[in-house]
Amino acid sequence: MTKVRAAITAVGKYLPDYILTNKELETMVETNDEWITTRTGIKERRILKDEGKGTSYLAIKSAEDLISKSNLDPKEIELVILCTATPDMQAASTGAYVASEIGAVNAFSFDLESACSSFLYGMSVAAGYIESGRYKKILLIGADKNSSMIDYTDRATCIIFGDGAGAVLIEPTTDGNGLQDELLRTDGSGREFLKVPAGGSVLPATEETVKNRLHFARQDGQTVFKNAVFNMADVSEKIVERNNLKYEDIDWLAAHQANKRIVEATARRIKLDPSKVMLNIKNYGNTTSATLPLLLADYESQLKKGDNVIFAAFGGGFSWGSIYFKWCYNS
Ligand code: UT7
C-alpha cells in the first residue's frame, strides 16, 4: 500500500502595516543600525499597533489570505491548529475564535504552544492526524503578536522580535512528497534563559510583578544563542544523515529566523550553499511561531514539487527540532 503522507497544498501570510525600523529603535534605546544589522541581520520588523487587536487578528488575516489564494471553502476544514506563544488571553482558546471568524464552522481547533518551535511541532501533530487517516483538511497557522510581551526599554530583546502570521493547508498525499521524517527535542533546564517570568500560574499578576516589569520577555541572549546554534545544527545534520541525503540533494533550508548568524551556522553544518538558505529575517525580525510559514509564503514561487526542504527551529523551553519535507506543488 502507498504510504499516506502530509502535504502542504497552500500557504498564506499576513504582516501588519507598521514598520519599526532600526533607525526608530535608535531613538528608543541605546543601540544603532550597524550593531543590530551585523549581530542579527534584522533591518525592520512589523508591529500590530491597533488597540484591541491580538494574535487572533494576525492569524485570521493569514488564513483569509490562504483561503482567497486557494479558493478553499472554509466549511471543508476539519481542524484548525493555532501555533502561538502569545494567545489572545488565558483560558479561552484563541484557535476556537480564529476558526469561527474564518467560517471554519465544521472544524474543531486548539492552540499549540512551544515557543519558537510551535509551528515545527504543529507540522508534526498535523502530519500525525493526516497519516492516521483521521482528518484530511487541516489549517495550520503560526501567529504571534510579540510586541505584546516586549519591553521597548530593553535593548537586548526589543531589537529582535516582530509581529506576523503565516498559514498552511495540510492534506494527504500518496505521491511520495510531504513530510518524510522528524527529529524533535526538548530540554526543560533551558527555561530560565528565555521566558516571560510573570502572568502564568507560577507567578500570577500582582502590582509588584507589573512594577518590576516581569510581564515582559527576558532572555540571556548568549546562552540562547549557543544552544540554538548547537542544537539546530545537530538535529539538522542527524536528519540529513539518517535519510541518506547527500548534501547536494538538499534544495532548501527553512530555519527559524531568530538571528541570521544562527541560520548561517546551521547551513554551514549541513554544507549548504547560501543560495539554498531561506532568509527573510531582515524584513520581519523574529516572529516566533510565524517564521516558518512566512518563509514558505515568501519563497513559494521558487519552490518546486519534489524539492527537498530541511525545516529547523529552536526556542524557549528549550525546544527544538528538524523536519525533512518534500515540497508538494509548483505555484
Ligand atoms: O527565537 C528564540 C531564540 N532566540 C534566539 O535565538 C536569540 C539568540 N541570541 C541572539 O541572537 C544574540 O545573543 C543577541 C542578538 C540577543 C545578542 O547578540 P550577542 O552577539 O550575543 O551580544 P551580547 O549579548 O554578547 O552583547 C555584546 C555587547 C554587550 O556589550 P559589552 O558587554 O560587550 O560592552 C551588550 O551590552 O553588545 C551590547 N548590546 C548591544 N549594543 C547595542 C546588547 N544589545 C545591544 C543592542 N545595541 N541592542
Tab-separated table of C-alpha atoms and ligand atoms in Angstrom:
chain	number	residue	atom	x	y	z
A	1	MET	CA	0.000	0.000	0.000
A	2	THR	CA	1.275	3.513	-0.859
A	3	LYS	CA	2.137	5.446	2.267
A	4	VAL	CA	-0.107	8.417	3.113
A	5	ARG	CA	1.952	11.490	3.897
A	6	ALA	CA	1.105	15.037	4.991
A	7	ALA	CA	1.375	17.509	2.128
A	8	ILE	CA	1.357	21.284	2.261
A	9	THR	CA	-1.032	22.320	-0.508
A	10	ALA	CA	-1.427	26.085	0.035
A	11	VAL	CA	0.161	28.921	2.017
A	12	GLY	CA	-0.915	32.379	3.164
A	13	LYS	CA	0.555	35.205	5.222
A	14	TYR	CA	-0.177	38.455	6.971
A	15	LEU	CA	2.053	41.222	8.282
A	16	PRO	CA	0.767	44.351	9.987
A	17	ASP	CA	1.426	47.635	8.173
A	18	TYR	CA	3.506	49.448	10.793
A	19	ILE	CA	7.260	49.112	10.153
A	20	LEU	CA	9.563	49.534	13.148
A	21	THR	CA	12.978	50.285	11.667
A	22	ASN	CA	16.400	50.093	13.283
A	23	LYS	CA	16.517	53.879	12.911
A	24	GLU	CA	13.386	54.267	15.030
A	25	LEU	CA	14.794	51.866	17.638
A	26	GLU	CA	17.845	54.139	17.864
A	27	THR	CA	15.511	56.802	19.260
A	28	MET	CA	14.034	54.397	21.832
A	29	VAL	CA	17.056	52.553	23.319
A	30	GLU	CA	20.833	52.832	23.193
A	31	THR	CA	21.513	50.899	20.012
A	32	ASN	CA	22.406	51.503	16.407
A	33	ASP	CA	21.581	50.160	12.976
A	34	GLU	CA	25.109	48.817	12.439
A	35	TRP	CA	25.065	46.756	15.674
A	36	ILE	CA	21.614	45.303	15.006
A	37	THR	CA	22.403	44.502	11.370
A	38	THR	CA	25.747	42.802	11.993
A	39	ARG	CA	24.646	40.899	15.135
A	40	THR	CA	21.211	39.770	13.940
A	41	GLY	CA	20.658	40.521	10.234
A	42	ILE	CA	17.481	42.454	11.093
A	43	LYS	CA	16.661	45.815	9.469
A	44	GLU	CA	12.993	46.177	10.330
A	45	ARG	CA	10.049	44.373	11.908
A	46	ARG	CA	6.255	44.761	11.703
A	47	ILE	CA	4.168	45.814	14.692
A	48	LEU	CA	0.402	45.458	15.194
A	49	LYS	CA	-0.401	48.841	16.729
A	50	ASP	CA	-4.219	48.798	16.611
A	51	GLU	CA	-5.708	48.815	20.076
A	52	GLY	CA	-7.796	45.789	20.987
A	53	LYS	CA	-6.331	43.554	18.272
A	54	GLY	CA	-4.382	40.485	19.335
A	55	THR	CA	-2.755	37.425	17.819
A	56	SER	CA	-6.125	36.197	16.525
A	57	TYR	CA	-6.285	39.208	14.188
A	58	LEU	CA	-2.956	38.244	12.588
A	59	ALA	CA	-3.989	34.570	12.376
A	60	ILE	CA	-7.362	35.346	10.798
A	61	LYS	CA	-5.765	37.602	8.181
A	62	SER	CA	-3.176	34.962	7.204
A	63	ALA	CA	-5.891	32.280	6.981
A	64	GLU	CA	-8.041	34.578	4.825
A	65	ASP	CA	-5.062	35.142	2.519
A	66	LEU	CA	-4.662	31.374	2.117
A	67	ILE	CA	-8.400	30.859	1.594
A	68	SER	CA	-8.648	33.519	-1.116
A	69	LYS	CA	-5.483	32.336	-2.904
A	70	SER	CA	-6.527	28.676	-2.940
A	71	ASN	CA	-10.319	29.016	-3.345
A	72	LEU	CA	-10.697	26.814	-0.287
A	73	ASP	CA	-14.187	26.535	1.167
A	74	PRO	CA	-13.630	27.091	4.913
A	75	LYS	CA	-16.555	24.746	5.646
A	76	GLU	CA	-14.359	21.875	4.413
A	77	ILE	CA	-11.674	22.486	7.051
A	78	GLU	CA	-11.823	19.805	9.753
A	79	LEU	CA	-9.217	21.112	12.178
A	80	VAL	CA	-7.523	24.456	12.848
A	81	ILE	CA	-4.288	24.320	14.830
A	82	LEU	CA	-3.141	27.730	16.025
A	83	CYS	CA	0.539	27.719	16.946
A	84	THR	CA	1.318	30.694	19.156
A	85	ALA	CA	3.253	31.819	22.200
A	86	THR	CA	1.083	34.926	22.575
A	87	PRO	CA	-2.563	33.782	22.783
A	88	ASP	CA	-5.253	36.480	22.912
A	89	MET	CA	-5.968	35.655	26.537
A	90	GLN	CA	-5.648	32.905	29.116
A	91	ALA	CA	-8.229	30.111	29.436
A	92	ALA	CA	-10.168	30.881	26.196
A	93	SER	CA	-8.783	29.067	23.138
A	94	THR	CA	-7.586	31.608	20.571
A	95	GLY	CA	-7.801	28.913	17.893
A	96	ALA	CA	-11.540	28.463	18.548
A	97	TYR	CA	-12.139	32.162	17.887
A	98	VAL	CA	-9.977	32.115	14.744
A	99	ALA	CA	-11.816	29.065	13.337
A	100	SER	CA	-15.212	30.689	13.872
A	101	GLU	CA	-14.153	34.027	12.398
A	102	ILE	CA	-12.838	32.464	9.170
A	103	GLY	CA	-16.013	30.419	8.716
A	104	ALA	CA	-14.479	27.033	9.539
A	105	VAL	CA	-17.786	26.101	11.115
A	106	ASN	CA	-17.283	22.341	10.766
A	107	ALA	CA	-13.819	22.335	12.328
A	108	PHE	CA	-12.612	21.940	15.883
A	109	SER	CA	-9.485	23.792	16.878
A	110	PHE	CA	-6.839	24.169	19.535
A	111	ASP	CA	-3.794	26.241	20.431
A	112	LEU	CA	-0.326	24.704	20.377
A	113	GLU	CA	2.418	26.442	22.350
A	114	SER	CA	6.078	25.575	22.352
A	115	ALA	CA	7.714	28.986	21.971
A	116	CYS	CA	9.649	29.359	18.697
A	117	SER	CA	9.265	25.626	17.952
A	118	SER	CA	5.451	25.845	17.964
A	119	PHE	CA	4.971	25.727	14.201
A	120	LEU	CA	7.513	22.929	13.680
A	121	TYR	CA	5.772	20.820	16.325
A	122	GLY	CA	2.437	21.799	14.734
A	123	MET	CA	3.625	20.291	11.453
A	124	SER	CA	4.339	17.057	13.305
A	125	VAL	CA	0.933	16.997	15.044
A	126	ALA	CA	-0.937	17.789	11.830
A	127	ALA	CA	1.034	15.110	9.968
A	128	GLY	CA	0.078	12.536	12.613
A	129	TYR	CA	-3.632	13.239	12.095
A	130	ILE	CA	-3.249	13.099	8.301
A	131	GLU	CA	-1.163	9.899	8.249
A	132	SER	CA	-3.663	8.136	10.544
A	133	GLY	CA	-6.461	9.000	8.113
A	134	ARG	CA	-8.467	10.736	10.823
A	135	TYR	CA	-8.622	14.162	9.141
A	136	LYS	CA	-7.992	15.288	5.576
A	137	LYS	CA	-8.006	19.103	5.695
A	138	ILE	CA	-6.041	20.809	8.457
A	139	LEU	CA	-5.304	24.513	8.622
A	140	LEU	CA	-2.035	25.046	10.488
A	141	ILE	CA	-1.402	28.647	11.486
A	142	GLY	CA	1.667	30.214	13.140
A	143	ALA	CA	0.896	33.648	14.588
A	144	ASP	CA	2.454	35.857	17.232
A	145	LYS	CA	1.930	39.385	18.447
A	146	ASN	CA	5.341	39.524	20.096
A	147	SER	CA	5.047	43.267	20.661
A	148	SER	CA	2.545	42.401	23.424
A	149	MET	CA	5.335	40.931	25.560
A	150	ILE	CA	8.299	43.068	24.561
A	151	ASP	CA	9.809	45.722	26.807
A	152	TYR	CA	10.693	48.586	24.494
A	153	THR	CA	13.195	49.878	27.054
A	154	ASP	CA	15.190	46.593	26.928
A	155	ARG	CA	17.653	46.707	24.031
A	156	ALA	CA	18.515	43.015	24.461
A	157	THR	CA	15.049	41.929	23.301
A	158	CYS	CA	13.223	44.805	21.603
A	159	ILE	CA	15.504	44.805	18.566
A	160	ILE	CA	14.783	41.165	17.777
A	161	PHE	CA	11.056	40.499	17.802
A	162	GLY	CA	8.241	41.396	15.403
A	163	ASP	CA	4.586	40.517	14.783
A	164	GLY	CA	3.242	38.388	11.947
A	165	ALA	CA	1.397	35.261	10.856
A	166	GLY	CA	1.535	32.527	8.256
A	167	ALA	CA	-0.822	29.674	7.438
A	168	VAL	CA	-0.549	26.390	5.541
A	169	LEU	CA	-3.161	23.876	4.430
A	170	ILE	CA	-2.222	20.256	5.157
A	171	GLU	CA	-3.810	17.411	3.209
A	172	PRO	CA	-2.964	13.761	2.471
A	173	THR	CA	-0.844	12.717	-0.493
A	174	THR	CA	0.321	9.359	-1.803
A	175	ASP	CA	2.728	10.738	-4.431
A	176	GLY	CA	5.813	10.352	-2.211
A	177	ASN	CA	6.059	14.048	-1.327
A	178	GLY	CA	5.163	15.644	2.017
A	179	LEU	CA	6.577	15.083	5.491
A	180	GLN	CA	9.250	12.366	5.392
A	181	ASP	CA	10.909	12.377	8.818
A	182	GLU	CA	11.220	14.382	12.016
A	183	LEU	CA	13.562	14.742	14.963
A	184	LEU	CA	12.052	16.772	17.817
A	185	ARG	CA	13.646	17.537	21.183
A	186	THR	CA	13.114	19.471	24.435
A	187	ASP	CA	15.249	20.257	27.480
A	188	GLY	CA	13.428	21.897	30.393
A	189	SER	CA	16.637	23.036	32.065
A	190	GLY	CA	16.654	25.827	29.477
A	191	ARG	CA	13.542	27.594	30.703
A	192	GLU	CA	15.432	30.069	32.876
A	193	PHE	CA	17.167	31.584	29.873
A	194	LEU	CA	14.192	32.726	27.804
A	195	LYS	CA	10.827	33.435	29.397
A	196	VAL	CA	8.141	35.878	30.468
A	197	PRO	CA	8.538	35.445	34.243
A	198	ALA	CA	5.086	36.577	35.426
A	199	GLY	CA	1.479	36.244	34.318
A	200	GLY	CA	1.427	32.454	34.254
A	201	SER	CA	0.388	30.080	37.047
A	202	VAL	CA	3.760	30.220	38.834
A	203	LEU	CA	3.728	33.978	39.294
A	204	PRO	CA	0.295	35.466	38.638
A	205	ALA	CA	-0.062	39.197	38.073
A	206	THR	CA	0.244	41.486	41.081
A	207	GLU	CA	1.034	45.175	41.434
A	208	GLU	CA	4.568	44.083	42.290
A	209	THR	CA	5.058	41.976	39.135
A	210	VAL	CA	3.840	44.833	36.963
A	211	LYS	CA	6.071	47.349	38.760
A	212	ASN	CA	9.075	45.057	38.282
A	213	ARG	CA	8.344	44.634	34.555
A	214	LEU	CA	8.048	40.870	34.935
A	215	HIS	CA	5.379	40.543	32.241
A	216	PHE	CA	7.904	41.193	29.512
A	217	ALA	CA	10.110	38.622	27.739
A	218	ARG	CA	13.593	38.284	29.135
A	219	GLN	CA	16.446	36.336	27.682
A	220	ASP	CA	20.064	35.533	28.314
A	221	GLY	CA	20.957	36.116	24.677
A	222	GLN	CA	24.363	34.452	24.642
A	223	THR	CA	23.176	31.231	26.310
A	224	VAL	CA	20.190	31.007	23.986
A	225	PHE	CA	22.422	31.765	21.009
A	226	LYS	CA	24.934	28.997	21.843
A	227	ASN	CA	22.212	26.418	22.463
A	228	ALA	CA	20.352	27.405	19.301
A	229	VAL	CA	23.458	27.107	17.130
A	230	PHE	CA	24.484	23.771	18.585
A	231	ASN	CA	21.080	22.096	18.739
A	232	MET	CA	19.535	23.290	15.486
A	233	ALA	CA	22.641	22.305	13.561
A	234	ASP	CA	22.838	18.970	15.396
A	235	VAL	CA	19.292	17.774	14.588
A	236	SER	CA	19.514	19.076	11.023
A	237	GLU	CA	22.719	17.136	10.427
A	238	LYS	CA	21.238	13.980	12.013
A	239	ILE	CA	18.082	14.105	9.905
A	240	VAL	CA	20.108	14.572	6.713
A	241	GLU	CA	22.333	11.619	7.585
A	242	ARG	CA	19.633	9.188	8.683
A	243	ASN	CA	17.686	9.817	5.463
A	244	ASN	CA	20.819	9.122	3.436
A	245	LEU	CA	20.607	12.531	1.813
A	246	LYS	CA	23.712	13.758	0.110
A	247	TYR	CA	24.286	17.422	0.868
A	248	GLU	CA	23.786	18.300	-2.778
A	249	ASP	CA	20.319	16.661	-2.626
A	250	ILE	CA	19.041	19.360	-0.266
A	251	ASP	CA	17.252	22.155	-2.101
A	252	TRP	CA	16.301	24.431	0.807
A	253	LEU	CA	16.908	25.129	4.465
A	254	ALA	CA	13.827	26.672	6.099
A	255	ALA	CA	15.134	27.553	9.558
A	256	HIS	CA	13.527	29.584	12.335
A	257	GLN	CA	14.516	33.219	11.842
A	258	ALA	CA	15.867	34.204	15.274
A	259	ASN	CA	19.238	35.509	14.194
A	260	LYS	CA	20.850	35.407	10.750
A	261	ARG	CA	24.069	34.098	12.305
A	262	ILE	CA	22.242	31.092	13.835
A	263	VAL	CA	20.655	30.229	10.468
A	264	GLU	CA	24.009	30.528	8.692
A	265	ALA	CA	25.702	28.282	11.264
A	266	THR	CA	23.053	25.598	10.701
A	267	ALA	CA	23.508	25.892	6.932
A	268	ARG	CA	27.288	25.520	7.272
A	269	ARG	CA	26.879	22.320	9.325
A	270	ILE	CA	24.811	20.675	6.570
A	271	LYS	CA	27.230	22.062	3.984
A	272	LEU	CA	24.556	24.072	2.227
A	273	ASP	CA	25.261	26.745	-0.342
A	274	PRO	CA	23.935	30.145	0.912
A	275	SER	CA	21.687	30.358	-2.170
A	276	LYS	CA	19.648	27.458	-0.733
A	277	VAL	CA	19.038	29.143	2.607
A	278	MET	CA	15.657	30.826	3.004
A	279	LEU	CA	16.014	34.196	4.722
A	280	ASN	CA	13.536	36.960	5.465
A	281	ILE	CA	14.653	37.978	8.964
A	282	LYS	CA	15.872	41.279	7.512
A	283	ASN	CA	12.275	42.431	6.979
A	284	TYR	CA	10.360	40.830	9.841
A	285	GLY	CA	12.755	40.027	12.722
A	286	ASN	CA	11.849	37.041	14.872
A	287	THR	CA	8.105	36.407	14.590
A	288	THR	CA	8.254	33.271	16.839
A	289	SER	CA	5.572	30.825	15.562
A	290	ALA	CA	5.228	32.645	12.236
A	291	THR	CA	8.792	32.429	10.909
A	292	LEU	CA	8.495	29.082	9.088
A	293	PRO	CA	5.154	29.688	7.317
A	294	LEU	CA	6.301	33.226	6.422
A	295	LEU	CA	9.378	31.719	4.775
A	296	LEU	CA	7.165	29.349	2.788
A	297	ALA	CA	4.904	32.206	1.710
A	298	ASP	CA	7.862	34.348	0.617
A	299	TYR	CA	9.659	31.505	-1.224
A	300	GLU	CA	6.524	29.802	-2.611
A	301	SER	CA	7.217	30.920	-6.195
A	302	GLN	CA	10.732	29.416	-6.094
A	303	LEU	CA	9.755	26.084	-4.542
A	304	LYS	CA	9.318	23.168	-6.958
A	305	LYS	CA	7.382	19.930	-6.493
A	306	GLY	CA	9.741	17.305	-5.064
A	307	ASP	CA	12.259	19.818	-3.639
A	308	ASN	CA	13.962	18.509	-0.502
A	309	VAL	CA	13.393	21.011	2.311
A	310	ILE	CA	15.022	20.781	5.736
A	311	PHE	CA	12.997	22.638	8.373
A	312	ALA	CA	14.667	23.546	11.675
A	313	ALA	CA	13.646	25.515	14.748
A	314	PHE	CA	14.847	26.362	18.231
A	315	GLY	CA	13.022	28.165	21.019
A	316	GLY	CA	12.271	28.720	24.673
A	317	GLY	CA	11.903	25.738	26.932
A	318	PHE	CA	14.323	24.818	25.411
A	319	SER	CA	12.576	23.190	22.468
A	320	TRP	CA	13.982	22.389	19.046
A	321	GLY	CA	13.844	20.036	16.108
A	322	SER	CA	14.159	19.370	12.426
A	323	ILE	CA	11.796	18.029	9.760
A	324	TYR	CA	12.663	16.578	6.353
A	325	PHE	CA	9.965	17.505	3.875
A	326	LYS	CA	9.471	17.055	0.115
A	327	TRP	CA	7.691	20.073	-1.364
A	328	CYS	CA	4.314	19.260	-2.871
A	329	TYR	CA	3.411	21.628	-5.710
A	330	ASN	CA	4.572	24.122	-8.303
A	331	SER	CA	2.917	27.508	-7.862
B	1	UT7	O1	13.820	32.617	18.900
B	1	UT7	C1	14.212	32.022	20.104
B	1	UT7	C2	15.559	32.080	20.372
B	1	UT7	N1	16.162	33.369	20.472
B	1	UT7	C3	17.372	33.475	19.948
B	1	UT7	O2	17.795	32.570	19.287
B	1	UT7	C4	18.212	34.697	20.243
B	1	UT7	C5	19.617	34.262	20.495
B	1	UT7	N2	20.503	35.309	20.861
B	1	UT7	C6	20.945	36.256	19.997
B	1	UT7	O3	20.500	36.309	18.879
B	1	UT7	C7	22.045	37.168	20.441
B	1	UT7	O4	22.590	36.701	21.635
B	1	UT7	C8	21.614	38.643	20.621
B	1	UT7	C9	21.264	39.262	19.280
B	1	UT7	C10	20.402	38.733	21.540
B	1	UT7	C11	22.748	39.444	21.235
B	1	UT7	O5	23.905	39.338	20.424
B	1	UT7	P1	25.305	38.939	21.052
B	1	UT7	O6	26.263	38.946	19.949
B	1	UT7	O7	25.128	37.649	21.805
B	1	UT7	O8	25.593	40.139	22.019
B	1	UT7	P2	25.872	40.106	23.581
B	1	UT7	O9	24.615	39.876	24.345
B	1	UT7	O10	27.049	39.241	23.865
B	1	UT7	O11	26.332	41.598	23.802
B	1	UT7	C12	27.546	42.121	23.235
B	1	UT7	C13	27.636	43.586	23.588
B	1	UT7	C14	27.414	43.871	25.073
B	1	UT7	O12	28.244	44.959	25.436
B	1	UT7	P3	29.624	44.715	26.199
B	1	UT7	O13	29.248	43.991	27.454
B	1	UT7	O14	30.446	43.846	25.259
B	1	UT7	O15	30.132	46.088	26.390
B	1	UT7	C15	25.969	44.283	25.134
B	1	UT7	O16	25.694	45.110	26.244
B	1	UT7	O17	26.612	44.304	22.899
B	1	UT7	C16	25.821	45.037	23.837
B	1	UT7	N3	24.459	45.071	23.356
B	1	UT7	C17	24.009	45.975	22.477
B	1	UT7	N4	24.624	47.011	21.877
B	1	UT7	C18	23.888	47.761	21.008
B	1	UT7	C19	23.439	44.206	23.642
B	1	UT7	N5	22.335	44.566	22.968
B	1	UT7	C20	22.668	45.657	22.236
B	1	UT7	C21	21.951	46.466	21.336
B	1	UT7	N6	22.607	47.500	20.742
B	1	UT7	N7	20.649	46.238	21.016
